[in-house]
mmCIF file of C-alpha atoms and ligand atoms in Angstrom:
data_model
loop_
_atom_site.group_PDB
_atom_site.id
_atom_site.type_symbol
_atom_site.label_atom_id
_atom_site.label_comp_id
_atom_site.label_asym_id
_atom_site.label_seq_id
_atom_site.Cartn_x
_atom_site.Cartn_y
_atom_site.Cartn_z
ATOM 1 C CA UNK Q 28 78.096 192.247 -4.948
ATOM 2 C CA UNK Q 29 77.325 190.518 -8.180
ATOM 3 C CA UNK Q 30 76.917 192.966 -11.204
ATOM 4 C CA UNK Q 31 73.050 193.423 -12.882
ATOM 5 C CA UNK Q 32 71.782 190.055 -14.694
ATOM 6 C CA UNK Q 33 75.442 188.550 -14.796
ATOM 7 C CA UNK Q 34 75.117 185.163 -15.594
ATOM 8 C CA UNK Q 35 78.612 184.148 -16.296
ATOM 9 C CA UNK Q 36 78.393 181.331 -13.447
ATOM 10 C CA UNK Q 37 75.566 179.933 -14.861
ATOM 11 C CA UNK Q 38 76.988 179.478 -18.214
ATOM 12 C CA UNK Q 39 79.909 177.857 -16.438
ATOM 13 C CA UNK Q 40 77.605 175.294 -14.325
ATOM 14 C CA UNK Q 41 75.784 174.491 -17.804
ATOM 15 C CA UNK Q 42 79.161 174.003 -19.282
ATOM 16 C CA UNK Q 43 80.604 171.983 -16.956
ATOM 17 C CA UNK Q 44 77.657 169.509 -16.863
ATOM 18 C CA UNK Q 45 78.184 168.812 -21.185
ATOM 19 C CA UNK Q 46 75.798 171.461 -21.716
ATOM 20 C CA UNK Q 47 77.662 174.057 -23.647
ATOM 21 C CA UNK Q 48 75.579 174.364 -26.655
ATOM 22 C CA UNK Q 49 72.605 175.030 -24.719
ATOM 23 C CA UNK Q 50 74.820 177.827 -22.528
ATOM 24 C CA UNK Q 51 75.583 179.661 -25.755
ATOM 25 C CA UNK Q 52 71.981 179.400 -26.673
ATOM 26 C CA UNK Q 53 70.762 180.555 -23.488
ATOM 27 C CA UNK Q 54 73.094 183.674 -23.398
ATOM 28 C CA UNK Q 55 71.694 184.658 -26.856
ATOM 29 C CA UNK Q 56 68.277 184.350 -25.678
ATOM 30 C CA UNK Q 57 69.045 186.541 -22.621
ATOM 31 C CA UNK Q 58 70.663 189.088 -24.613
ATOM 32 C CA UNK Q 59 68.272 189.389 -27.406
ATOM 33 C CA UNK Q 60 65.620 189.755 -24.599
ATOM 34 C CA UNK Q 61 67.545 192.347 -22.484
ATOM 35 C CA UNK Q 62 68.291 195.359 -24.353
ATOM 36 C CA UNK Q 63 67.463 198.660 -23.254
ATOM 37 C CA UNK Q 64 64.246 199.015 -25.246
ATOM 38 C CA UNK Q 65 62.704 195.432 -24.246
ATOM 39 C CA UNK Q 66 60.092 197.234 -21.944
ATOM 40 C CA UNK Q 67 59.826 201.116 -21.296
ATOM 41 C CA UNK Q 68 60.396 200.960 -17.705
ATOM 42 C CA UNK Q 69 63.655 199.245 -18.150
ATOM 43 C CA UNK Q 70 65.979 202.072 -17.338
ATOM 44 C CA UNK Q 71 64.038 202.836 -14.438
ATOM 45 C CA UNK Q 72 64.541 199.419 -13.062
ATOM 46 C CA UNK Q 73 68.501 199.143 -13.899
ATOM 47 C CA UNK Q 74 69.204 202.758 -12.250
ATOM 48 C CA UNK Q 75 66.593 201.254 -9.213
ATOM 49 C CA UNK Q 76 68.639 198.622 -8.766
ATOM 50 C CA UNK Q 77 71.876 200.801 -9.318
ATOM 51 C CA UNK Q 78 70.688 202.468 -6.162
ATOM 52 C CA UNK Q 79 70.528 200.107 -4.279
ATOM 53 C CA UNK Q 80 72.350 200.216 -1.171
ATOM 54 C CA UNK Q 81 75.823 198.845 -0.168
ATOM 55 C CA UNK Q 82 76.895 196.761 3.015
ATOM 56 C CA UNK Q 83 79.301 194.478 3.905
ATOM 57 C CA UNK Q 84 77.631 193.003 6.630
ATOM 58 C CA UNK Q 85 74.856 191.584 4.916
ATOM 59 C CA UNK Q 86 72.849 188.411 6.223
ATOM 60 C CA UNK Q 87 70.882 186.656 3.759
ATOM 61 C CA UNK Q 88 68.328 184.280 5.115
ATOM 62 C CA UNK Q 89 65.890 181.963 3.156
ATOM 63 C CA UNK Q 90 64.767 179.175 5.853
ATOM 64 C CA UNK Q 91 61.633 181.204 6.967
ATOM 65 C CA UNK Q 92 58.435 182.341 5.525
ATOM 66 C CA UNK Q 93 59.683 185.669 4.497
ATOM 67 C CA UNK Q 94 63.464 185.508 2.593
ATOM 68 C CA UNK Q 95 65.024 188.294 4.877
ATOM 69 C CA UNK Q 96 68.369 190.279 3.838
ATOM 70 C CA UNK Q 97 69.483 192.312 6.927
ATOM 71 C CA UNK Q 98 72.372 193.987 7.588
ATOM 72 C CA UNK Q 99 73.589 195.810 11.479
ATOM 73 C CA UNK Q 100 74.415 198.808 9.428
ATOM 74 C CA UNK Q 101 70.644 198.995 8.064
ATOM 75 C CA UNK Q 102 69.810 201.811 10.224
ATOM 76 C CA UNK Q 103 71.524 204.129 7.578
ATOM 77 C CA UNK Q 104 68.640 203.196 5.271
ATOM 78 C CA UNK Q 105 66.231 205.283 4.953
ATOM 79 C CA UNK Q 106 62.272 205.700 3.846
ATOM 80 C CA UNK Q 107 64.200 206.089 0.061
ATOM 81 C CA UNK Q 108 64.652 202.213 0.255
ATOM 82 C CA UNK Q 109 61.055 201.255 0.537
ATOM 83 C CA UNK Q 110 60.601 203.783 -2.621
ATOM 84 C CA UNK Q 111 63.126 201.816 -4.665
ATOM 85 C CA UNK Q 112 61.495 198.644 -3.838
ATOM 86 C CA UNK Q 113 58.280 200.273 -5.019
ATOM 87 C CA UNK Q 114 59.846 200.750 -8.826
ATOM 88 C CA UNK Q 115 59.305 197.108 -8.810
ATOM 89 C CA UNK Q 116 55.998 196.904 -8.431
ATOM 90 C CA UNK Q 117 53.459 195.010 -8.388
ATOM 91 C CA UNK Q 118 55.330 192.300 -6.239
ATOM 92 C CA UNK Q 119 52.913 189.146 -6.746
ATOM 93 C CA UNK Q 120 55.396 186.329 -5.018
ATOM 94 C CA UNK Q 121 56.572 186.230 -1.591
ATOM 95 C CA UNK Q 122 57.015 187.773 0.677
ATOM 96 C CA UNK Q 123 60.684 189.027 1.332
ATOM 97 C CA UNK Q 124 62.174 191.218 4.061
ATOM 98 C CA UNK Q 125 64.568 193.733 3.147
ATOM 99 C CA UNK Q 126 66.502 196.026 5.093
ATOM 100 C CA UNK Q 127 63.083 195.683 7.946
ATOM 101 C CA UNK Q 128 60.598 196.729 5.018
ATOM 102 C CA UNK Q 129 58.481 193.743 4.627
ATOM 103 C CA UNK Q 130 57.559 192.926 1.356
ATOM 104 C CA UNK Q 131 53.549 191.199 1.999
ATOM 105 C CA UNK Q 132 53.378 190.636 -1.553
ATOM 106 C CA UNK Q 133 49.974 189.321 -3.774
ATOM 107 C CA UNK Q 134 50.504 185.282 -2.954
ATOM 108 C CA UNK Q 135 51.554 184.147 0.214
ATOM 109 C CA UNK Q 136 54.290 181.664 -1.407
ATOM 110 C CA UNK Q 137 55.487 180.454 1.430
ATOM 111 C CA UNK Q 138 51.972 178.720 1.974
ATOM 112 C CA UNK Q 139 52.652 176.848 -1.207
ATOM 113 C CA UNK Q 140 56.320 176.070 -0.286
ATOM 114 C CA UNK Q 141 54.951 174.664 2.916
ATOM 115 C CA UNK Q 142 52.776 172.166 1.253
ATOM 116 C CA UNK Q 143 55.343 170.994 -0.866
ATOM 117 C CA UNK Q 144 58.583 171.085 0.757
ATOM 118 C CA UNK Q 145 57.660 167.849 3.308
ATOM 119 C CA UNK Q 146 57.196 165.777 -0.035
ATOM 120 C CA UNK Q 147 60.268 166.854 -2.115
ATOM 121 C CA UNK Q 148 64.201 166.244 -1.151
ATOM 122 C CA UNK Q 149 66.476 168.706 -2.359
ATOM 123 C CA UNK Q 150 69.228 167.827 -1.420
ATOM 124 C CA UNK Q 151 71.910 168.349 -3.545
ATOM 125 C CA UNK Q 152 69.726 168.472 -6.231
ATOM 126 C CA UNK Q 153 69.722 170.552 -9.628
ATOM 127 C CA UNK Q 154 66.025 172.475 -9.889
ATOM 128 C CA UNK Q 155 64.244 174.111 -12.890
ATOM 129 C CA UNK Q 156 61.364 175.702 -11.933
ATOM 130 C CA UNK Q 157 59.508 176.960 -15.084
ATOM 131 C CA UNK Q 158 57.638 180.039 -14.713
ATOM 132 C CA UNK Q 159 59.004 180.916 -11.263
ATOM 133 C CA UNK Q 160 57.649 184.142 -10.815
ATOM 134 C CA UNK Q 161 60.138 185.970 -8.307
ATOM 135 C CA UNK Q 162 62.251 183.249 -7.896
ATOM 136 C CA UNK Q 163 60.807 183.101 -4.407
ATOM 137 C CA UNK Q 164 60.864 179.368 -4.384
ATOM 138 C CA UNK Q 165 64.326 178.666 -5.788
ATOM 139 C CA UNK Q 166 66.032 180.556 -2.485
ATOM 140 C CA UNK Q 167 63.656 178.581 -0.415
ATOM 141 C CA UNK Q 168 65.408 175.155 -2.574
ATOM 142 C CA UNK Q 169 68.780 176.473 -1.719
ATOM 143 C CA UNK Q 170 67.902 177.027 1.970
ATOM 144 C CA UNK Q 171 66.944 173.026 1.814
ATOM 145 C CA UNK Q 172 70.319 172.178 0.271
ATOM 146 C CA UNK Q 173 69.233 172.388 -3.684
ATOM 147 C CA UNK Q 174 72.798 171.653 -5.263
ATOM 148 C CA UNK Q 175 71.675 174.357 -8.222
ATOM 149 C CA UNK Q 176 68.225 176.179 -9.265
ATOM 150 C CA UNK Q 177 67.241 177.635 -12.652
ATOM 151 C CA UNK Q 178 63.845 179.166 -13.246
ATOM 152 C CA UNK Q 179 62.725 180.499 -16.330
ATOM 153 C CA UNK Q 180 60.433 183.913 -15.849
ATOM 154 C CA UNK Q 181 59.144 185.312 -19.458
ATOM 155 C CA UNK Q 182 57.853 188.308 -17.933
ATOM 156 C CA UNK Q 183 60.791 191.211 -17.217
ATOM 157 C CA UNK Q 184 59.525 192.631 -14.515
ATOM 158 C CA UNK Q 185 59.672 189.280 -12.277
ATOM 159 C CA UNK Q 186 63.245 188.742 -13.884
ATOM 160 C CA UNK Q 187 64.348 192.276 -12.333
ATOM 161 C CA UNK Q 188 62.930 191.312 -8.844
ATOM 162 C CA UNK Q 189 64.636 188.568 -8.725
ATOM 163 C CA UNK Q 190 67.732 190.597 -9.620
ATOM 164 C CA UNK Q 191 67.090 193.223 -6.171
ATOM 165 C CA UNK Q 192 67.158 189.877 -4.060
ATOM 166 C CA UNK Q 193 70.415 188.369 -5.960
ATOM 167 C CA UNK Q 194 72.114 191.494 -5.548
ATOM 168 C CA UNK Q 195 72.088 190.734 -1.755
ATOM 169 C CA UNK Q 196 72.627 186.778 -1.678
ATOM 170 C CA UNK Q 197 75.178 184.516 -0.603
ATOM 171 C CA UNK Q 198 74.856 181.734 -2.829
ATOM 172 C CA UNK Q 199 74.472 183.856 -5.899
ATOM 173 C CA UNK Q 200 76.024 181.496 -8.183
ATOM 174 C CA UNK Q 201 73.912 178.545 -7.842
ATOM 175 C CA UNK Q 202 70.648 180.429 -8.515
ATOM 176 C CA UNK Q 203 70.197 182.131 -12.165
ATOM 177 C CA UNK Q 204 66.576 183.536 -13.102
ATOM 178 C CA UNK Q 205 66.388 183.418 -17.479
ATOM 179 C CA UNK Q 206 63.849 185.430 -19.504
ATOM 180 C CA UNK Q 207 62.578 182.079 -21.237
ATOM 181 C CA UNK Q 208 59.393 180.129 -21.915
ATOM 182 C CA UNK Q 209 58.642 176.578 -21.729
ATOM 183 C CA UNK Q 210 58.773 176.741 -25.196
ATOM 184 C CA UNK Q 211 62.613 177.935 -25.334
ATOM 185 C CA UNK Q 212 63.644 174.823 -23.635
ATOM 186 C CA UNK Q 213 65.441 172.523 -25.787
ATOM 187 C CA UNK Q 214 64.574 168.763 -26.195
ATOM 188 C CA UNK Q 215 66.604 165.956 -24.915
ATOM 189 C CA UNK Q 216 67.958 168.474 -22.251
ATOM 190 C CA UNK Q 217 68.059 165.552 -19.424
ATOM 191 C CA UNK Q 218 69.828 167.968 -17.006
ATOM 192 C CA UNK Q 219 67.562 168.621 -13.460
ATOM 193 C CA UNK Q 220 67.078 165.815 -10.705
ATOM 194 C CA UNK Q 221 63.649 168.004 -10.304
ATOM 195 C CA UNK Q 222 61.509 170.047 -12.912
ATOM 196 C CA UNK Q 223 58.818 171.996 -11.212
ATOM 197 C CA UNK Q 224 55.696 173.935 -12.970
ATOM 198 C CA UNK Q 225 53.436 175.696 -10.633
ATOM 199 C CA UNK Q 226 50.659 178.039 -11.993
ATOM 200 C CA UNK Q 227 51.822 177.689 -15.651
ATOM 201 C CA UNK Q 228 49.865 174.424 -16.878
ATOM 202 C CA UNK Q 229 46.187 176.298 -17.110
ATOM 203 C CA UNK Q 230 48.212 178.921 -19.282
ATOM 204 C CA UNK Q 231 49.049 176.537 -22.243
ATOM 205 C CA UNK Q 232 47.224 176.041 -25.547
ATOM 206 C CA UNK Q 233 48.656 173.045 -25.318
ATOM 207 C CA UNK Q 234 48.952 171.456 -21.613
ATOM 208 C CA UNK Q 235 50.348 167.916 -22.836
ATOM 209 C CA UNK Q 236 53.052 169.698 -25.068
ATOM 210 C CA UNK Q 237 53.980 171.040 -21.706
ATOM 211 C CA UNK Q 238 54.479 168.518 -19.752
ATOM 212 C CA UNK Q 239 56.368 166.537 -22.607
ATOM 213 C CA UNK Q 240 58.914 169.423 -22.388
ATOM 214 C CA UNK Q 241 58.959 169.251 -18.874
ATOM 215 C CA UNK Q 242 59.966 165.267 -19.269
ATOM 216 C CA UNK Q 243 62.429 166.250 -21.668
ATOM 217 C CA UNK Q 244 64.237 168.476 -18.997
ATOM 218 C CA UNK Q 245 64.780 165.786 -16.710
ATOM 219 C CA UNK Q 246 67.551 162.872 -16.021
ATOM 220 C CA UNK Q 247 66.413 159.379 -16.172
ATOM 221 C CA UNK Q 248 64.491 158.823 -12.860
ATOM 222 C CA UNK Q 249 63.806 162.533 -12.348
ATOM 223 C CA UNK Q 250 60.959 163.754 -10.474
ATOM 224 C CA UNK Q 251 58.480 166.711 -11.803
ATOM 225 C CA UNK Q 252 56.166 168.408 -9.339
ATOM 226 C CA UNK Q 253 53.274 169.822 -11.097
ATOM 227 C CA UNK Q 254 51.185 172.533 -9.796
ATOM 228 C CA UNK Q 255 47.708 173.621 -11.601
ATOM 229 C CA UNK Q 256 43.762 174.696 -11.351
ATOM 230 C CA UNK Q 257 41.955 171.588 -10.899
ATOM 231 C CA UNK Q 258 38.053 170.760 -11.673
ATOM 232 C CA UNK Q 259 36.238 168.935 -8.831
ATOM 233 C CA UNK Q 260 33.040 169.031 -10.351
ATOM 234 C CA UNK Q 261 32.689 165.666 -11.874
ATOM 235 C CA UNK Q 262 33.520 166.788 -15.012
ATOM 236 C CA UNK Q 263 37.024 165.840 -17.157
ATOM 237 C CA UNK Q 264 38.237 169.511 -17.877
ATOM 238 C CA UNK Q 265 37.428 172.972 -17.862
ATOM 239 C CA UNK Q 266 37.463 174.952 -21.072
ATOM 240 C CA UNK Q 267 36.355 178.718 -19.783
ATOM 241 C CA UNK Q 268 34.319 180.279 -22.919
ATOM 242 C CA UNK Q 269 36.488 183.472 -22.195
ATOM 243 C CA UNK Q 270 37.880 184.626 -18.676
ATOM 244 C CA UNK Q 271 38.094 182.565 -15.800
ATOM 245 C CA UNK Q 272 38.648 184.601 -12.460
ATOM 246 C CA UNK Q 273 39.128 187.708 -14.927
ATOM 247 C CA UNK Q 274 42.383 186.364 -16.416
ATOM 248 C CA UNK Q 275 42.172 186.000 -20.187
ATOM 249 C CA UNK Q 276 45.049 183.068 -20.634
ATOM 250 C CA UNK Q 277 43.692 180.186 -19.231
ATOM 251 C CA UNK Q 278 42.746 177.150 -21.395
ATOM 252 C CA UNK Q 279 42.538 173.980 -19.728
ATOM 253 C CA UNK Q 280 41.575 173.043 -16.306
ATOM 254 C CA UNK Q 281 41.878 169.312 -15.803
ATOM 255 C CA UNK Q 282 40.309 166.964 -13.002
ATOM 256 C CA UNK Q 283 42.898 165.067 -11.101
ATOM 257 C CA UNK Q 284 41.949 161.885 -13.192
ATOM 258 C CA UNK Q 285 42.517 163.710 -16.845
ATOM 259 C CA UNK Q 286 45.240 165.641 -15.272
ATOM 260 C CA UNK Q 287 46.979 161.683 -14.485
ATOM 261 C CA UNK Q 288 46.241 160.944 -17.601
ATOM 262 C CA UNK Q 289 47.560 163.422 -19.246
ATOM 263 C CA UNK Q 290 50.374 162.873 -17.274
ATOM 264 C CA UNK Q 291 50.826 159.396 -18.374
ATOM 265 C CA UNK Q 292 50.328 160.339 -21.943
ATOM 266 C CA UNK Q 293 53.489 162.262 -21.468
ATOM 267 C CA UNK Q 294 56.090 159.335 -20.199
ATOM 268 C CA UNK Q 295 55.745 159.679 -16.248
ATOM 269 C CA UNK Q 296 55.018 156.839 -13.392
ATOM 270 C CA UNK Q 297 54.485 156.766 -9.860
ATOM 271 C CA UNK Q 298 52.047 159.703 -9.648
ATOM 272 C CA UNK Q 299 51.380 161.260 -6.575
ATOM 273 C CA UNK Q 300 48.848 163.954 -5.960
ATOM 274 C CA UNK Q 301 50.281 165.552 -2.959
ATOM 275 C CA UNK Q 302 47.627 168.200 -2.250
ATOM 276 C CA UNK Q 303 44.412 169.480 -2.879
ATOM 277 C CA UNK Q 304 43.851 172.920 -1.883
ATOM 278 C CA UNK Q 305 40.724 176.320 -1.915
ATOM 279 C CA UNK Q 306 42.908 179.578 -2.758
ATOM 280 C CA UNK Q 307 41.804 181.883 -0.019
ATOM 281 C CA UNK Q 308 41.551 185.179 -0.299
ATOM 282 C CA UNK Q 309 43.849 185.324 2.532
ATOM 283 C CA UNK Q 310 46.776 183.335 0.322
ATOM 284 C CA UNK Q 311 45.911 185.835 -2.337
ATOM 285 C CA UNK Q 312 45.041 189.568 -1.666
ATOM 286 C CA UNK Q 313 45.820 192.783 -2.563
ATOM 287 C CA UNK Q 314 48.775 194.466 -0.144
ATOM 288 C CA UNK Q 315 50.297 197.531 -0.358
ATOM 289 C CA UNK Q 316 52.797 195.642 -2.197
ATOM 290 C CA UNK Q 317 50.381 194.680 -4.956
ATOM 291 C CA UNK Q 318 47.626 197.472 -5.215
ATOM 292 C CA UNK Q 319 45.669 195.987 -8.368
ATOM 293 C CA UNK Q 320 42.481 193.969 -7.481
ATOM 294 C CA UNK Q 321 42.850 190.538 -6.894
ATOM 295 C CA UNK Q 322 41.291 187.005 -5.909
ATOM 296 C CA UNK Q 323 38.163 188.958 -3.859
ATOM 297 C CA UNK Q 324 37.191 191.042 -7.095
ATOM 298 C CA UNK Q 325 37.335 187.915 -9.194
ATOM 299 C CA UNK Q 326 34.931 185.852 -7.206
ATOM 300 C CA UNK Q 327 31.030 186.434 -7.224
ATOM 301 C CA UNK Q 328 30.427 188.576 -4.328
ATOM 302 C CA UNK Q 329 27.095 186.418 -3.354
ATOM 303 C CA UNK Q 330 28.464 182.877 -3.958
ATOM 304 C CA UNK Q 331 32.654 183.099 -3.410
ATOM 305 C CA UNK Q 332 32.322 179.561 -4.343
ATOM 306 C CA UNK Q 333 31.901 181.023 -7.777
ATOM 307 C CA UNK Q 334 34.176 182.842 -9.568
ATOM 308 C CA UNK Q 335 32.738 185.996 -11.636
ATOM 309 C CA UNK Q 336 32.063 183.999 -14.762
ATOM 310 C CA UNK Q 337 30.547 181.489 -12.856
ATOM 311 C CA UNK Q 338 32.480 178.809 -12.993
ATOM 312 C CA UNK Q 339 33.409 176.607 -9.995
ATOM 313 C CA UNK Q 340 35.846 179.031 -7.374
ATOM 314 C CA UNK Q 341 40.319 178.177 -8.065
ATOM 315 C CA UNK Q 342 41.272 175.056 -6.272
ATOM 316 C CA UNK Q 343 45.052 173.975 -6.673
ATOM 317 C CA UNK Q 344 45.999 170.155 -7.077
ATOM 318 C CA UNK Q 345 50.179 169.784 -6.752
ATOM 319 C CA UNK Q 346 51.355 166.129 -8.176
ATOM 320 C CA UNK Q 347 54.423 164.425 -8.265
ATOM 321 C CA UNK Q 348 55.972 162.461 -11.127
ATOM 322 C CA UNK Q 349 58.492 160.591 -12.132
ATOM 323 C CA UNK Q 350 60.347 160.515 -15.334
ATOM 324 C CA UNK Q 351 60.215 156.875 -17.711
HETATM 325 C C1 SAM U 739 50.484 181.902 -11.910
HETATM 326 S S1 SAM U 739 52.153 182.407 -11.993
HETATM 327 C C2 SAM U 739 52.903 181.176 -10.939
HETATM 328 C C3 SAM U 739 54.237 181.618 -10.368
HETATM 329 C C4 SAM U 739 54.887 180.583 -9.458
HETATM 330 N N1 SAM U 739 55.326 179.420 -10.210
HETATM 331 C C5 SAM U 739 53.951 180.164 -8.369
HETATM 332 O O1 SAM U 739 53.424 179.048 -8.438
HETATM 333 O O2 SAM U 739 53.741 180.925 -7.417
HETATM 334 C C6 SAM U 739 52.643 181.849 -13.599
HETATM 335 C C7 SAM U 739 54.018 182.321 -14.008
HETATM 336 O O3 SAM U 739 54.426 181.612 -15.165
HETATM 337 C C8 SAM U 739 54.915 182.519 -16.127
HETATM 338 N N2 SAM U 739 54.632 181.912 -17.442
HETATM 339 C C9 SAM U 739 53.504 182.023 -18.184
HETATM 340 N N3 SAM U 739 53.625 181.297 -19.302
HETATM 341 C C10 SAM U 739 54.834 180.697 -19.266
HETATM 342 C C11 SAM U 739 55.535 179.821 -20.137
HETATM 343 N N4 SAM U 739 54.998 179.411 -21.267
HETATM 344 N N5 SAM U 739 56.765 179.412 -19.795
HETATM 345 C C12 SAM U 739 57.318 179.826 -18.621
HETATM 346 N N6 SAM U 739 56.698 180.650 -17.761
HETATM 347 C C13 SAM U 739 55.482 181.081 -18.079
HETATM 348 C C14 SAM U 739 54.171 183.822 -15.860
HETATM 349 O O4 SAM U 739 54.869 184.946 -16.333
HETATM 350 C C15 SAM U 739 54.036 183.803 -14.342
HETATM 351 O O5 SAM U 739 55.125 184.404 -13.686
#
């Protein structure tokens, strides 16, 4: 079993790959961020995941929709294990199966996986997915050979979920979940065959600051996959006067063409859009997994092509780039 938010094999992988200033700096960053007063329900999370139960048999397996951990000796778990998954919630990203409780979380990730996965090797590749949520996607990445996967995860909560699925993997040293922002990432990092950003572009002040940083993350010839809210309207961008779908952070939602050219702005070539897709209210819904409301509250109940604001319903472009 690996001990609570160990990263000591990360630190090595960064190391041996030239990288040890940036390990030092990103073990600082964790440990300023981690102390017992960083959010009040800390404690409750750490003894959660103290909890947790034991096995030796444990199967760990992320090739299907839901990334299942079983174990033969699982019948000696009882209705307290679905209560210590419940200290995490709200689960958003998913969905995992643990122990036979099935975790139907907010998004149905694995939706989004699918429509990426048939355009992206990973194959001995070294991943950084920024704002990854869960870290749902980076066990898919190792499932498809991914040589190593980072994501960086500001909020704590998503960080300590991750931790309850880590606990139970088998290639826990080649994926690390770090409480940092795009903003933490260093320049001239040139480390990851593949930077991904899904869901986080919309979020920035500043979307083309962004995706410089991305570039900056990558090795010469690198590819990032971008995921983000696109306009289809005819117009250039989106700039909601104050919510959009009830969410307070978003800034800029491009059409594909600005989103290009942002894109080229930013050093990149050979851009692909891969997909164009509606969010249903069947990819995201509230489960008992995620009680709060969710996409169905934030659309206008007479026109769901509308969202509550009134501004055109989310649709979700995913583009592929290469680094200069
Ligand atoms: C809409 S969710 C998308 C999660 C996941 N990437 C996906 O596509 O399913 C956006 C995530 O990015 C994180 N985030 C927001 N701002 C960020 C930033 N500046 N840097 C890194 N992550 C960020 C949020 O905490 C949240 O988990």
């Amino acid at each position: 079993m690996s001990d609570l938010l160990c990263r000591k094999a990360l630190y090595q992988w960064l190391k041996s790959e030239g990288k040890s200033d940036w390990a030092d700096e990103v073990r600082s960053l964790c440990e300023s961020r981690y102390t017992a007063d960083a959010h009040g329900l800390m404690s409750d999370w750490c003894n959660a995941w103290q909890s947790l139960p034991k096995f030796n048999d444990v199967v760990f397996d992320a090739s299907q929709s839901a990334v299942r951990i079983d174990s033969a000796s699982r019948h000696r778990v009882d209705e307290s294990m679905r209560e210590l998954l419940m200290k995490f919630h709200p689960w958003r990203k998913g969905p995992f199966e643990i122990f036979g409780h099935f975790i139907d979380t907010e998004w149905r990730s694995d939706w989004k996986w699918d429509r990426l996965a048939r355009y992206v090797d990973f194959a001995d590749k070294a991943v950084l997915d920024v704002g990854c949520g869960s870290g749902y996607y980076g066990w898919r990445m190792l499932a498809a050979e991914a040589k190593f996967v980072l994501g960086c995860e500001p909020l704590q909560l998503y960080n300590m979920q991750f931790e309850v699925i880590r606990r139970y993997a088998t290639q826990r040293d080649r994926h690390f979940v770090v409480p940092l922002m795009d903003t933490d990432l260093p320049d001239r990092l040139w480390l990851f065959d593949i930077t991904m950003s899904m869901g986080v572009l919309y979020h920035r002040t500043s979307p083309i600051d962004h995706l410089k940083k991305l570039h900056q993350t990558l090795k010469p010839g690198g590819t990032l996959l971008i995921e983000t809210l696109i306009v289809d309207d005819g117009s250039d961008v989106l700039i909601p006067e104050d919510r959009y779908a009830k969410m307070r952070n978003v800034w800029f939602i491009p059409s594909i063409k600005m989103l290009e050219l942002w894109l080229r702005r930013s050093g990149y070539r050979d851009i692909q859009v891969i997909d164009v897709s509606a969010t249903t209210t069947q990819e995201q819904r509230s489960t008992p997994w995620m009680t709060y409301d969710s996409l169905a509250s934030f659309l206008d109940a007479s026109d769901p092509t509308k969202t509550i604001e009134g501004y055109p319903a989310p649709v979700r472009a995913m583009l592929t780039a290469k680094r200069d």
